[in-house]
Amino acid sequence: MSVEMVEVSVKATAPARPAGVLQQNRVFLDFFWDLAKPDQEVRLKAIEDLIKYLKTNNKADELEYTFKRLVDGLAHIREAARPGFSLALGQVLSAFEDISLQTVLNRIKEKHNLQTVKKKLVRSALFGNLFGVLALHQSGRISTEPQVVLGCVQLLQSLSQHRQHLKDLPTKTMTDILNEISEEVFEEVLLSALQTDLASAFSTPEQLQLLLVALQRFPQTLKPKKLKKLLGSTTIINADNIPKLMEVMKMAAQSVKKECVLPAVVLDLLKLSLKEDSFQLFWNNAIINGMLKEQPGPAHYLSFRLLGSALPFLSLAQLKEVLSGEVMTLYGEHVVSAQKPDRFKLAPEMDTYVSDFLQACQDPDKQLAVMVGFSSLTNQGYPVVPSVWRVVQHLQPVALQRYVDWLKKMFVQPELDKLLDFSTRKQKDNQEGKEQKENSIFRLRKWTVARLSSIIDNHQVKRQEDLIMDLARFVFFHAFFSAKKASADIPETTEKLSVPLDDRTRGVLINSFFGLLLSMHHLPQTEDSSEDAAVNQKRPLGVTADGTMWIYHLVQYAQVLLSQPKHAQSSKPFSPEQRQAWDSMLESVSNLKKKAKKGPTAENTAFQQLFLLVGMHFFKAPEELLDIMKDLQSCVDKAQEKKAKKKRKKTAVSEQGEEPEWVEVMVDILLSLLSQPSRHIRQVCKTVFSSICPSVTAAALTAILDVLDPEKDEEDSAVVVTDDNKTQKKPDEEDDEDDEEMEDEKSDGSDDEEDNDDEEEDDEDGDDDDEDGDDDEAMEEEEEAMEEGEVDQSFRLELMKVLQQQNALATEEDGSDDEDLDDEAMMELDKSLAALFSEQKKKTQAKKDEKTKIQKEKTLVRDFKIKVLDLVEVFVARQAGSPLVLGLVEPLLNIIDRGMSSDSDQQEQDFLRRAADIFRNQLCRSKVYCRTVGDRQGELHDLLDKLMTKTQKLSDSSVSLYYFSASLYVVKVLRGAPPAETKDDKAEAIDLRFMGNLDVDRVSAVFREALSSFLSKRKSPLTTQMFTDLFNRFPVLCVNLLDAATQHITSAVRVHQQGQACVLVLRAMQSRDVQQLLSGAPWTELCVKVTGQLATSLQQVGETESKVIKEKVLKTLELCQFLVKHVHQQKLSVDLEPLKKVLQSLTSVITFKKTGKLEDTYWAVMKHFGVTKPKVEKTKPDKNAEQQQVSKKKKGFLPETKKRKKRKNPVLEPAGEKLTSTDKPGADKGQAKKKHDKKTKQKRQADGATASQPSPAKKSKTMSENKQAKKKKKKPKQKKEGGGKM
């Protein structure tokens, strides 16, 4: 091979070659460089360009060179390069069909010959051969040359022996080749060559895969007789071969352990078993009695994956059998055990298998069988698949209806014996007969209700309106009613419960029903019902095809149930008064619907929603909602009366005294409803309040703000929530949690698996309790730390009494001991002590419970306030132009102020963030604001004074910012909008000076005082940005404050404040509006004044390197730059000479660096005076000085301790010298050492060193060199000594 390489190189360099490729074309050679690059896009582009180039030029020598380079590159050292060269070779062979594949194969064998290649290049040669065969296969021409097929297979067979490098790649490539060739070629050419591989099919998964592919592709060639000859049996799957197949499958399972996929050979075996009609044998013997008997791990996961992959290939009977067998049971156990963190979870893979099957399968029977099979796999009654399993969206409408019927039947008549139920080892230990059965039924029903609800939640499910209504009716009926007698009008009464519902199940049903109501409230109108509507039109939510609200249909259904007490019995029957309230609610809704027909309004719809929702909640808590229902009806009636009167009389002055009544009552109703933790009620209350916003009065708004007032936390608002809490906290909390759960389940269905194991639920609850307990304990410890003496003392006294009563207390007089007590006395003592400690434990627990209760009440109150902020937000958004909005400023600021200083738990932060967002973004920054101040000017000016006074007194700058923003908002309201006129220059000037109802002098005085406070006090919560905002938004006020700001350039207390005064003056002077307002003489006068102040300020700067002073100088220079530039541009009559002199002297006070913001700004100012920055001449550094510095640096090189040790060792140097002079083998080294010593001596003389002794650093250096020389001479020395001894 080396000889051939030499010949090739000679040919390449021979002058006979006419303008060789290397000299001829650089572009052509670059293609081969790009093929070896790691970027795939670059490689593909290079292949494309190479083929295009070869076809265009069509030169034989270039084509020959191409094949040589590509074959060489197949064994490239870089791994990313091999596929590039392989693909290129395949594409070139495909493009140039006149090139024989045999010649290329011969070239590959010759170039990458395993017999002649060097040992270190064997691996590359192996890959060269493999990628060569792949290139021939990718050319698409391999089937046309049978001898090439044979050659490739033989080459691959020889490569398959090197598994440590190539693994199963050769066998896989053979399989790919088999898929390409015809049966004739296989029979004539390959069969004899593959005889050995096919005969040893049961040795490795790859060889078995080869046989299975051959069987699929060439059934006529590999007939049973041939198989008998090859394998000893006419079929592959039979009782004799099962153990061999199991071994192969175990190997396959281990091989894909990291990839987490199903090996293709296993799925092919399953398909073959179906073809050979031996599926039963394969599944039972190979999988259930084979793979599943292994330890949990790869073998089990392979079985589960095979189950999922097999679904599309099985018949209905086989599906039912497989889904009720051992594989499913073990899969269920895996799902339950995998709930713990850091465990491998196969459930997502199974979800994908089932989802793909349901998507592809059009047979409703098979779809139903799979859904029922997985839903029947239960852990003590609770199915292992999540209740929000999203695969249901792929069901056909027929299959979905039948699945829903099955779920309802399992709820009404739970048949646990028909479920594939299992228990974990821990559960089996805790099982207790009848109680366990009841618990399993509860768990099954709980899951079933959640499953039915999730079908409505998932908008992707292909469901009709009838199905949605049917599900909602079913849940509602069983939540609040029970069947007495079957009725055709009420389908839910036709089937009676085999096991009565307990309170737990009813609680789950009630929560699910109100969760359903929320889902139906957001349900988009079905597509088929809105076909006539425009394509881009937004579909209405919460209504059926005919436009009726879903909740109205349910209220009608409830009325049917209430009107037929013989057939349906209510679990909480209404009292006559409650029934009357229900009937009047229905009447009110029907009246509203009649009015809506004449002209539907948002207010009308909102009232209907509120009535219907309160009506639905009436079934849950009729006692609490009875008064609310009555008040609501009177409110709506009065509101409708007011509207009618307003239409009849345009100026109804007499009625204005009565109008607030219904609005205030309505607001109270909404607040009391918001105290119930239900997301649906919260949304409807928001909608209703939005519709009545125009009618809201000051008293109604005050009622809302009183709830939010931090000072009234302990009074009214807390009482409201606590009262509701006592009676209905638990179910409502659960309801809200359920609502939230349902929304969470919509977003992520897979998280519901945690409910599979009852113990795990208990554990989770326990964890929550523990967390609460930890908090309580922490609180208790703090309190005990305060009251430690008192608590311990009282308990100690009690303990002393008990011990004295039993004569068990040792005293100094009698010196008695415990040992004097007899057994009975000891028993009595034990009982007394146990009772005492038990009592103490109860007291401690009572304290804990009290603290927990207080904490929960606080949480409920805060949650209630967050909901009330919804109403404030709606009011600000809808009524931003109302004068009532001004009354929100102070309450919101109080909330922010109190919130910043209170505890910072997450809920408190959310409340504060929400209040701050409403205040800043929706109130202060709103483009719509109150423009009709009327007679409230004095009140608003007083408010402004109050706000600015508070702003200056605060300690926290962030809170101060909110107060300052409020002040600017009040100024904006007082100014109002300028009159709309034609926009010319005069009109613009008038607009700038327009300040509406604002008392400019009074307000300017307020802000001037604030500015003086900011620039004269050492600590101020105000910031420069606040005044910058003021200047930008109100130029008139800015002009009035400019004098004060200019004055403080020199008179401010601190240097930093002087700099900030410069910033404010600069921002003001840069404003075009300010320039326009001060145009003419006032502007010139201002420039003169500022110039004088700047000159004075810079004169005050003394010699210093202080960072603060430099910062002040920088701000001053920035103002100077603008001023000088502006004066020169406008040619103003301002004397800048004093300023120039001060600036010129500044360089002597502050040392400037070469570059920096301060220096650059200074020279930018001086440039306007015609003074340019002096150029610094570059001087060459003195080399001698540098050398001296370097040598000095080297001197203190070693630590002192080391230097002393070296000095105390005088023997080293002479001994080294003797050795070097006498030892012949080391003589040269000794001479080198002497030369080095001479160099160091010369260096010392050149440096001017006078001492004869070397410096410690140099001495230690020479010593270390001697040491090294010693080590090198050690061996010769030993020889010499040895020779002496001899």
Coordinates of C-alpha atoms in Angstrom, one line a residue, residues 104-511:
V104 CA -15.7 2.2 -7.1
L105 CA -16.2 -0.8 -4.7
N106 CA -12.8 -2.2 -5.8
R107 CA -11.2 1.1 -5.1
I108 CA -12.8 1.3 -1.6
K109 CA -11.6 -2.2 -0.8
E110 CA -8.1 -1.4 -2.1
K111 CA -7.8 1.9 -0.3
H112 CA -9.1 0.7 3.1
N113 CA -7.7 -2.8 3.1
L114 CA -7.8 -4.1 6.7
Q115 CA -5.0 -6.5 6.0
T116 CA -2.4 -3.9 5.0
V117 CA -3.5 -0.8 7.0
K118 CA -1.4 0.3 10.0
K119 CA -2.7 -0.8 13.4
K120 CA -3.5 2.7 14.6
L121 CA -5.6 3.4 11.5
V122 CA -7.7 0.2 11.7
R123 CA -10.7 2.0 13.2
S124 CA -10.7 4.6 10.4
A125 CA -10.4 1.9 7.8
L126 CA -13.4 0.1 9.2
F127 CA -15.5 3.2 9.0
G128 CA -14.1 3.9 5.5
N129 CA -15.4 0.5 4.3
L130 CA -18.8 1.0 6.0
F131 CA -19.3 4.5 4.6
G132 CA -18.2 3.3 1.2
V133 CA -20.9 0.7 1.2
L134 CA -23.4 3.3 2.4
A135 CA -22.4 5.6 -0.5
L136 CA -23.0 2.8 -3.0
H137 CA -26.4 2.1 -1.4
Q138 CA -27.3 5.8 -1.4
S139 CA -26.5 6.0 -5.1
G140 CA -29.8 4.2 -5.8
R141 CA -28.1 2.0 -8.5
I142 CA -27.0 -0.9 -6.3
S143 CA -30.0 -3.1 -7.4
T144 CA -28.9 -2.9 -11.0
E145 CA -25.5 -4.6 -10.4
P146 CA -26.0 -7.9 -8.5
Q147 CA -22.3 -8.6 -8.1
V148 CA -21.9 -5.2 -6.4
V149 CA -24.7 -6.2 -4.0
L150 CA -22.9 -9.5 -3.2
G151 CA -19.5 -7.7 -2.8
C152 CA -21.1 -5.1 -0.4
V153 CA -22.8 -7.9 1.7
Q154 CA -19.6 -9.9 1.9
L155 CA -17.7 -6.7 3.0
L156 CA -20.3 -6.0 5.6
Q157 CA -20.1 -9.5 6.9
S158 CA -16.4 -9.1 7.4
L159 CA -17.0 -5.8 9.2
S160 CA -19.6 -7.2 11.5
Q161 CA -16.8 -9.0 13.4
H162 CA -15.5 -5.7 14.7
R163 CA -18.4 -4.9 17.1
Q164 CA -16.3 -2.8 19.4
H165 CA -16.1 -0.1 16.8
L166 CA -19.1 -0.5 14.5
K167 CA -21.6 -2.1 16.8
D168 CA -24.7 -3.3 14.8
L169 CA -24.2 -0.9 11.9
P170 CA -23.1 -3.5 9.3
T171 CA -26.1 -5.7 10.0
K172 CA -28.5 -2.7 9.8
T173 CA -26.9 -1.7 6.5
M174 CA -27.4 -5.3 5.2
T175 CA -31.1 -4.9 6.2
D176 CA -31.4 -1.7 4.2
I177 CA -29.8 -3.3 1.2
L178 CA -32.3 -6.2 1.4
N179 CA -35.1 -3.6 1.3
E180 CA -33.7 -2.3 -2.0
I181 CA -33.1 -5.4 -4.1
S182 CA -35.6 -7.7 -6.0
E183 CA -36.5 -11.2 -5.0
E184 CA -34.7 -12.6 -8.0
V185 CA -31.4 -11.0 -7.1
F186 CA -31.8 -12.2 -3.5
E187 CA -32.4 -15.8 -4.5
E188 CA -29.7 -16.0 -7.2
V189 CA -26.9 -13.9 -5.6
L190 CA -27.4 -13.2 -1.9
L191 CA -29.1 -16.2 -0.4
S192 CA -26.0 -18.4 -0.4
A193 CA -23.9 -15.5 0.9
L194 CA -26.3 -14.8 3.8
Q195 CA -26.8 -18.5 4.6
T196 CA -24.7 -18.2 7.8
D197 CA -26.2 -15.0 9.0
L198 CA -29.8 -16.2 8.5
A199 CA -29.1 -19.5 10.2
S200 CA -27.7 -17.7 13.3
A201 CA -30.7 -15.4 13.5
F202 CA -31.3 -16.2 17.2
S203 CA -27.8 -15.1 18.3
T204 CA -28.3 -11.2 18.1
P205 CA -31.2 -8.8 17.6
E206 CA -29.6 -7.5 14.4
Q207 CA -29.3 -10.9 12.8
L208 CA -32.9 -11.7 13.8
Q209 CA -34.0 -8.4 12.2
L210 CA -32.1 -9.4 9.0
L211 CA -34.1 -12.7 8.9
L212 CA -37.4 -10.9 9.6
V213 CA -36.8 -8.3 6.8
A214 CA -35.9 -11.1 4.4
L215 CA -39.1 -13.0 5.3
Q216 CA -41.2 -9.8 4.7
R217 CA -39.5 -9.0 1.4
F218 CA -39.0 -12.4 -0.1
P219 CA -41.7 -14.8 1.2
Q220 CA -41.5 -16.9 -2.0
T221 CA -37.8 -17.6 -1.5
L222 CA -37.9 -18.3 2.2
K223 CA -40.7 -20.8 2.2
P224 CA -41.4 -23.0 5.3
K225 CA -39.1 -25.8 3.8
K226 CA -36.3 -23.3 3.5
L227 CA -36.8 -22.1 7.0
K228 CA -36.8 -25.7 8.2
K229 CA -33.4 -26.1 6.6
L230 CA -32.1 -22.9 8.0
L231 CA -33.5 -22.9 11.6
G232 CA -34.8 -26.4 12.1
S233 CA -38.5 -25.3 12.2
T234 CA -41.0 -24.1 9.6
T235 CA -42.0 -21.1 11.7
I236 CA -40.1 -18.6 13.7
I237 CA -42.5 -18.2 16.6
N238 CA -43.1 -21.6 18.2
A239 CA -42.8 -23.2 21.6
D240 CA -39.3 -24.3 21.0
N241 CA -38.0 -20.9 19.8
I242 CA -39.7 -18.9 22.6
P243 CA -36.7 -19.1 25.0
K244 CA -34.3 -18.0 22.2
L245 CA -36.6 -15.2 21.3
M246 CA -36.7 -14.1 24.9
E247 CA -32.9 -13.9 25.1
V248 CA -32.8 -11.8 21.9
M249 CA -35.5 -9.5 23.2
K250 CA -33.6 -9.0 26.5
M251 CA -30.5 -8.1 24.5
A252 CA -32.5 -5.7 22.4
A253 CA -34.0 -4.1 25.6
Q254 CA -30.6 -3.5 27.0
S255 CA -29.3 -2.0 23.8
V256 CA -31.9 0.7 23.7
K257 CA -31.8 1.5 27.5
K258 CA -30.6 5.0 26.9
E259 CA -32.6 5.8 23.8
C260 CA -36.0 4.9 25.4
V261 CA -37.4 3.5 22.2
L262 CA -39.0 0.2 21.2
P263 CA -36.5 -2.0 19.1
A264 CA -37.8 -2.5 15.6
V265 CA -37.0 -6.3 15.8
V266 CA -39.6 -6.7 18.7
L267 CA -42.4 -5.0 16.8
D268 CA -41.5 -7.1 13.7
L269 CA -41.8 -10.2 15.8
L270 CA -45.3 -9.1 17.0
K271 CA -46.4 -8.5 13.4
L272 CA -45.0 -11.9 12.4
S273 CA -46.9 -13.6 15.3
L274 CA -50.1 -12.0 13.9
K275 CA -49.2 -13.3 10.4
E276 CA -48.3 -16.8 11.6
D277 CA -51.5 -16.8 13.9
S278 CA -49.3 -17.4 16.9
F279 CA -50.0 -14.1 18.7
Q280 CA -51.5 -15.8 21.8
L281 CA -48.4 -18.0 22.2
F282 CA -46.0 -15.0 21.7
W283 CA -47.8 -12.7 24.1
N284 CA -48.4 -15.2 26.9
N285 CA -45.1 -17.1 26.8
A286 CA -42.6 -14.6 25.5
I287 CA -44.0 -11.4 27.1
I288 CA -46.1 -12.2 30.2
N289 CA -44.2 -15.4 31.3
G290 CA -40.9 -14.3 29.9
M291 CA -40.1 -10.6 29.9
L292 CA -42.3 -9.6 32.8
K293 CA -40.7 -12.2 35.0
E294 CA -37.5 -10.2 34.9
Q295 CA -36.7 -7.5 37.4
P296 CA -38.5 -4.2 36.8
G297 CA -36.4 -2.3 34.3
P298 CA -35.6 -2.4 30.5
A299 CA -37.5 -5.8 30.0
H300 CA -40.6 -4.3 31.6
Y301 CA -40.4 -1.1 29.7
L302 CA -40.0 -3.0 26.4
S303 CA -43.2 -4.9 27.2
F304 CA -45.1 -1.6 28.0
R305 CA -43.8 0.0 24.8
L306 CA -44.8 -3.1 22.8
L307 CA -48.3 -2.9 24.3
G308 CA -48.6 0.7 23.1
S309 CA -47.1 0.0 19.7
A310 CA -49.3 -3.1 19.1
L311 CA -52.6 -1.2 19.5
P312 CA -53.1 -0.5 15.7
F313 CA -52.4 -4.1 14.7
L314 CA -54.7 -6.0 17.1
S315 CA -58.3 -7.0 16.5
L316 CA -61.1 -5.9 18.9
A317 CA -61.0 -9.2 20.8
Q318 CA -57.2 -9.1 21.1
L319 CA -57.3 -5.5 22.3
K320 CA -59.7 -6.4 25.1
E321 CA -57.6 -9.3 26.1
V322 CA -54.3 -7.4 26.1
L323 CA -55.8 -4.4 27.9
S324 CA -57.1 -6.6 30.7
G325 CA -53.9 -8.7 31.3
E326 CA -50.8 -8.8 33.3
V327 CA -48.9 -6.2 31.2
M328 CA -51.5 -3.6 32.0
T329 CA -51.4 -4.4 35.7
L330 CA -47.7 -4.0 35.9
Y331 CA -47.9 -0.8 33.8
G332 CA -50.3 0.6 36.4
E333 CA -48.0 -0.3 39.3
H334 CA -45.2 1.4 37.4
V335 CA -47.3 4.6 36.9
V336 CA -48.1 4.7 40.6
S337 CA -44.6 4.0 41.8
A338 CA -43.1 6.6 39.3
Q339 CA -45.0 9.4 41.0
K340 CA -42.0 10.0 43.2
P341 CA -39.5 12.5 41.9
D342 CA -36.4 11.4 40.0
R343 CA -38.1 8.2 38.9
F344 CA -38.3 7.3 35.2
K345 CA -41.8 7.9 33.9
L346 CA -43.1 5.9 30.9
A347 CA -46.7 7.4 31.1
P348 CA -45.9 10.2 28.6
E349 CA -44.7 7.7 26.0
M350 CA -47.9 5.6 26.5
D351 CA -50.0 8.7 26.1
T352 CA -48.3 9.3 22.7
Y353 CA -48.9 5.7 21.6
V354 CA -52.6 5.9 22.6
S355 CA -53.0 9.4 21.1
D356 CA -51.5 8.2 17.7
F357 CA -53.7 5.1 17.7
L358 CA -56.9 7.0 18.4
Q359 CA -56.0 9.6 15.8
A360 CA -55.4 7.0 13.1
C361 CA -58.2 4.6 14.0
Q362 CA -61.6 5.2 12.5
D363 CA -63.3 2.3 14.2
P364 CA -65.4 3.5 17.2
D365 CA -65.5 0.0 18.7
K366 CA -61.7 -0.2 18.9
Q367 CA -61.5 3.4 20.2
L368 CA -64.0 2.7 22.9
A369 CA -62.2 -0.6 23.8
V370 CA -58.9 1.3 24.3
M371 CA -60.5 4.1 26.3
V372 CA -62.4 1.7 28.6
G373 CA -59.3 -0.5 28.9
F374 CA -57.1 2.3 30.2
S375 CA -59.9 3.8 32.3
S376 CA -60.5 0.4 34.0
L377 CA -56.9 0.2 35.2
T378 CA -57.3 1.3 38.8
N379 CA -55.3 1.6 42.0
Q380 CA -57.8 0.9 44.7
G381 CA -60.6 2.3 42.6
Y382 CA -58.7 5.3 41.2
P383 CA -57.7 5.0 37.5
V384 CA -54.0 5.5 36.8
V385 CA -54.7 7.7 33.7
P386 CA -55.3 11.3 34.6
S387 CA -58.8 12.6 34.7
V388 CA -58.0 15.2 32.1
W389 CA -56.4 12.7 29.7
R390 CA -56.2 14.7 26.5
V391 CA -56.3 11.7 24.1
V392 CA -60.1 11.9 24.4
Q393 CA -60.1 14.7 21.9
H394 CA -59.3 12.2 19.1
L395 CA -62.4 10.1 19.7
Q396 CA -65.2 9.9 17.1
P397 CA -68.5 11.4 18.3
V398 CA -70.1 8.0 18.4
A399 CA -67.2 6.6 20.5
L400 CA -67.2 9.7 22.8
Q401 CA -70.9 9.3 23.5
R402 CA -70.5 5.6 24.3
Y403 CA -67.5 6.4 26.5
V404 CA -69.5 9.0 28.4
D405 CA -72.4 6.5 28.9
W406 CA -69.8 4.0 30.3
L407 CA -68.5 6.6 32.7
K408 CA -72.0 7.5 33.9
K409 CA -72.8 3.9 34.4
M410 CA -69.6 3.3 36.4
F411 CA -70.6 6.3 38.6
V412 CA -74.2 5.2 39.2
Q413 CA -73.5 1.5 39.6
P414 CA -69.8 1.0 40.4
E415 CA -68.7 -2.5 39.4
L416 CA -65.3 -3.0 41.0
D417 CA -65.1 -6.6 39.9
K418 CA -65.0 -5.4 36.2
L419 CA -62.1 -3.1 36.8
L420 CA -58.4 -4.2 36.5
D421 CA -57.7 -3.1 40.1
F422 CA -54.3 -3.5 42.0
S423 CA -52.8 -2.3 45.2
T424 CA -49.3 -1.5 46.2
R425 CA -47.6 -3.5 49.0
K426 CA -48.2 -0.7 51.5
Q427 CA -51.8 -0.6 50.6
K428 CA -52.3 -4.3 50.9
D429 CA -51.0 -4.2 54.5
N430 CA -53.6 -1.5 55.4
Q431 CA -56.6 -3.1 53.7
E432 CA -59.7 -3.5 55.8
G433 CA -62.6 -5.2 53.9
K434 CA -65.8 -3.2 53.8
E435 CA -64.2 0.1 54.6
Q436 CA -61.7 -0.4 51.8
K437 CA -64.5 -1.2 49.3
E438 CA -66.3 2.1 50.2
N439 CA -63.1 4.0 49.8
S440 CA -62.5 2.5 46.4
I441 CA -66.0 3.4 45.3
F442 CA -65.5 7.0 46.5
R443 CA -62.1 7.2 44.6
L444 CA -63.7 5.8 41.4
R445 CA -66.6 8.3 41.6
K446 CA -64.3 11.2 42.3
W447 CA -62.2 10.4 39.2
T448 CA -65.3 9.8 37.1
V449 CA -66.8 13.2 37.9
A450 CA -63.5 14.9 37.1
R451 CA -63.2 12.9 33.9
L452 CA -66.8 14.0 32.8
S453 CA -66.0 17.6 33.7
S454 CA -62.8 17.6 31.7
I455 CA -64.6 16.6 28.6
I456 CA -66.4 19.9 28.7
D457 CA -63.2 21.8 29.6
N458 CA -61.3 20.5 26.6
H459 CA -62.3 22.6 23.6
Q460 CA -60.6 20.2 21.2
V461 CA -63.0 17.4 22.0
K462 CA -65.5 16.8 19.2
R463 CA -68.7 17.2 21.3
Q464 CA -72.2 18.4 20.5
E465 CA -74.3 20.8 22.6
D466 CA -76.6 18.0 23.6
L467 CA -73.6 16.1 25.1
I468 CA -72.4 19.1 27.0
M469 CA -75.9 19.7 28.5
D470 CA -76.3 16.1 29.3
L471 CA -73.0 16.0 31.3
A472 CA -73.9 19.3 33.1
R473 CA -77.3 18.0 34.0
F474 CA -75.9 14.7 35.2
V475 CA -73.4 16.4 37.6
F476 CA -76.0 18.9 38.8
F477 CA -78.6 16.2 39.5
H478 CA -76.3 14.0 41.6
A479 CA -74.8 17.0 43.4
F480 CA -78.2 18.3 44.7
F481 CA -80.8 15.7 44.1
S482 CA -81.5 12.0 44.3
A483 CA -83.9 9.8 42.2
K484 CA -87.2 8.7 43.9
K485 CA -89.2 7.4 40.9
A486 CA -88.3 7.1 37.2
S487 CA -89.6 9.8 34.9
A488 CA -89.3 10.1 31.1
D489 CA -88.8 13.9 31.4
I490 CA -85.8 13.4 33.7
P491 CA -83.4 10.8 32.2
E492 CA -81.2 11.0 35.4
T493 CA -84.0 9.3 37.4
T494 CA -84.1 6.2 35.3
E495 CA -81.1 4.6 36.9
K496 CA -80.9 4.4 40.7
L497 CA -77.6 4.4 42.6
S498 CA -76.4 0.9 43.6
V499 CA -74.3 2.5 46.4
P500 CA -75.8 5.7 48.0
L501 CA -73.7 8.9 47.8
D502 CA -71.9 9.9 50.9
D503 CA -71.1 13.5 52.0
R504 CA -67.5 13.3 50.5
T505 CA -68.8 12.4 47.1
R506 CA -71.5 15.1 47.2
G507 CA -68.8 17.6 48.1
V508 CA -66.8 16.5 45.1
L509 CA -69.9 16.8 42.8
I510 CA -70.8 20.3 44.1
N511 CA -67.2 21.5 43.5

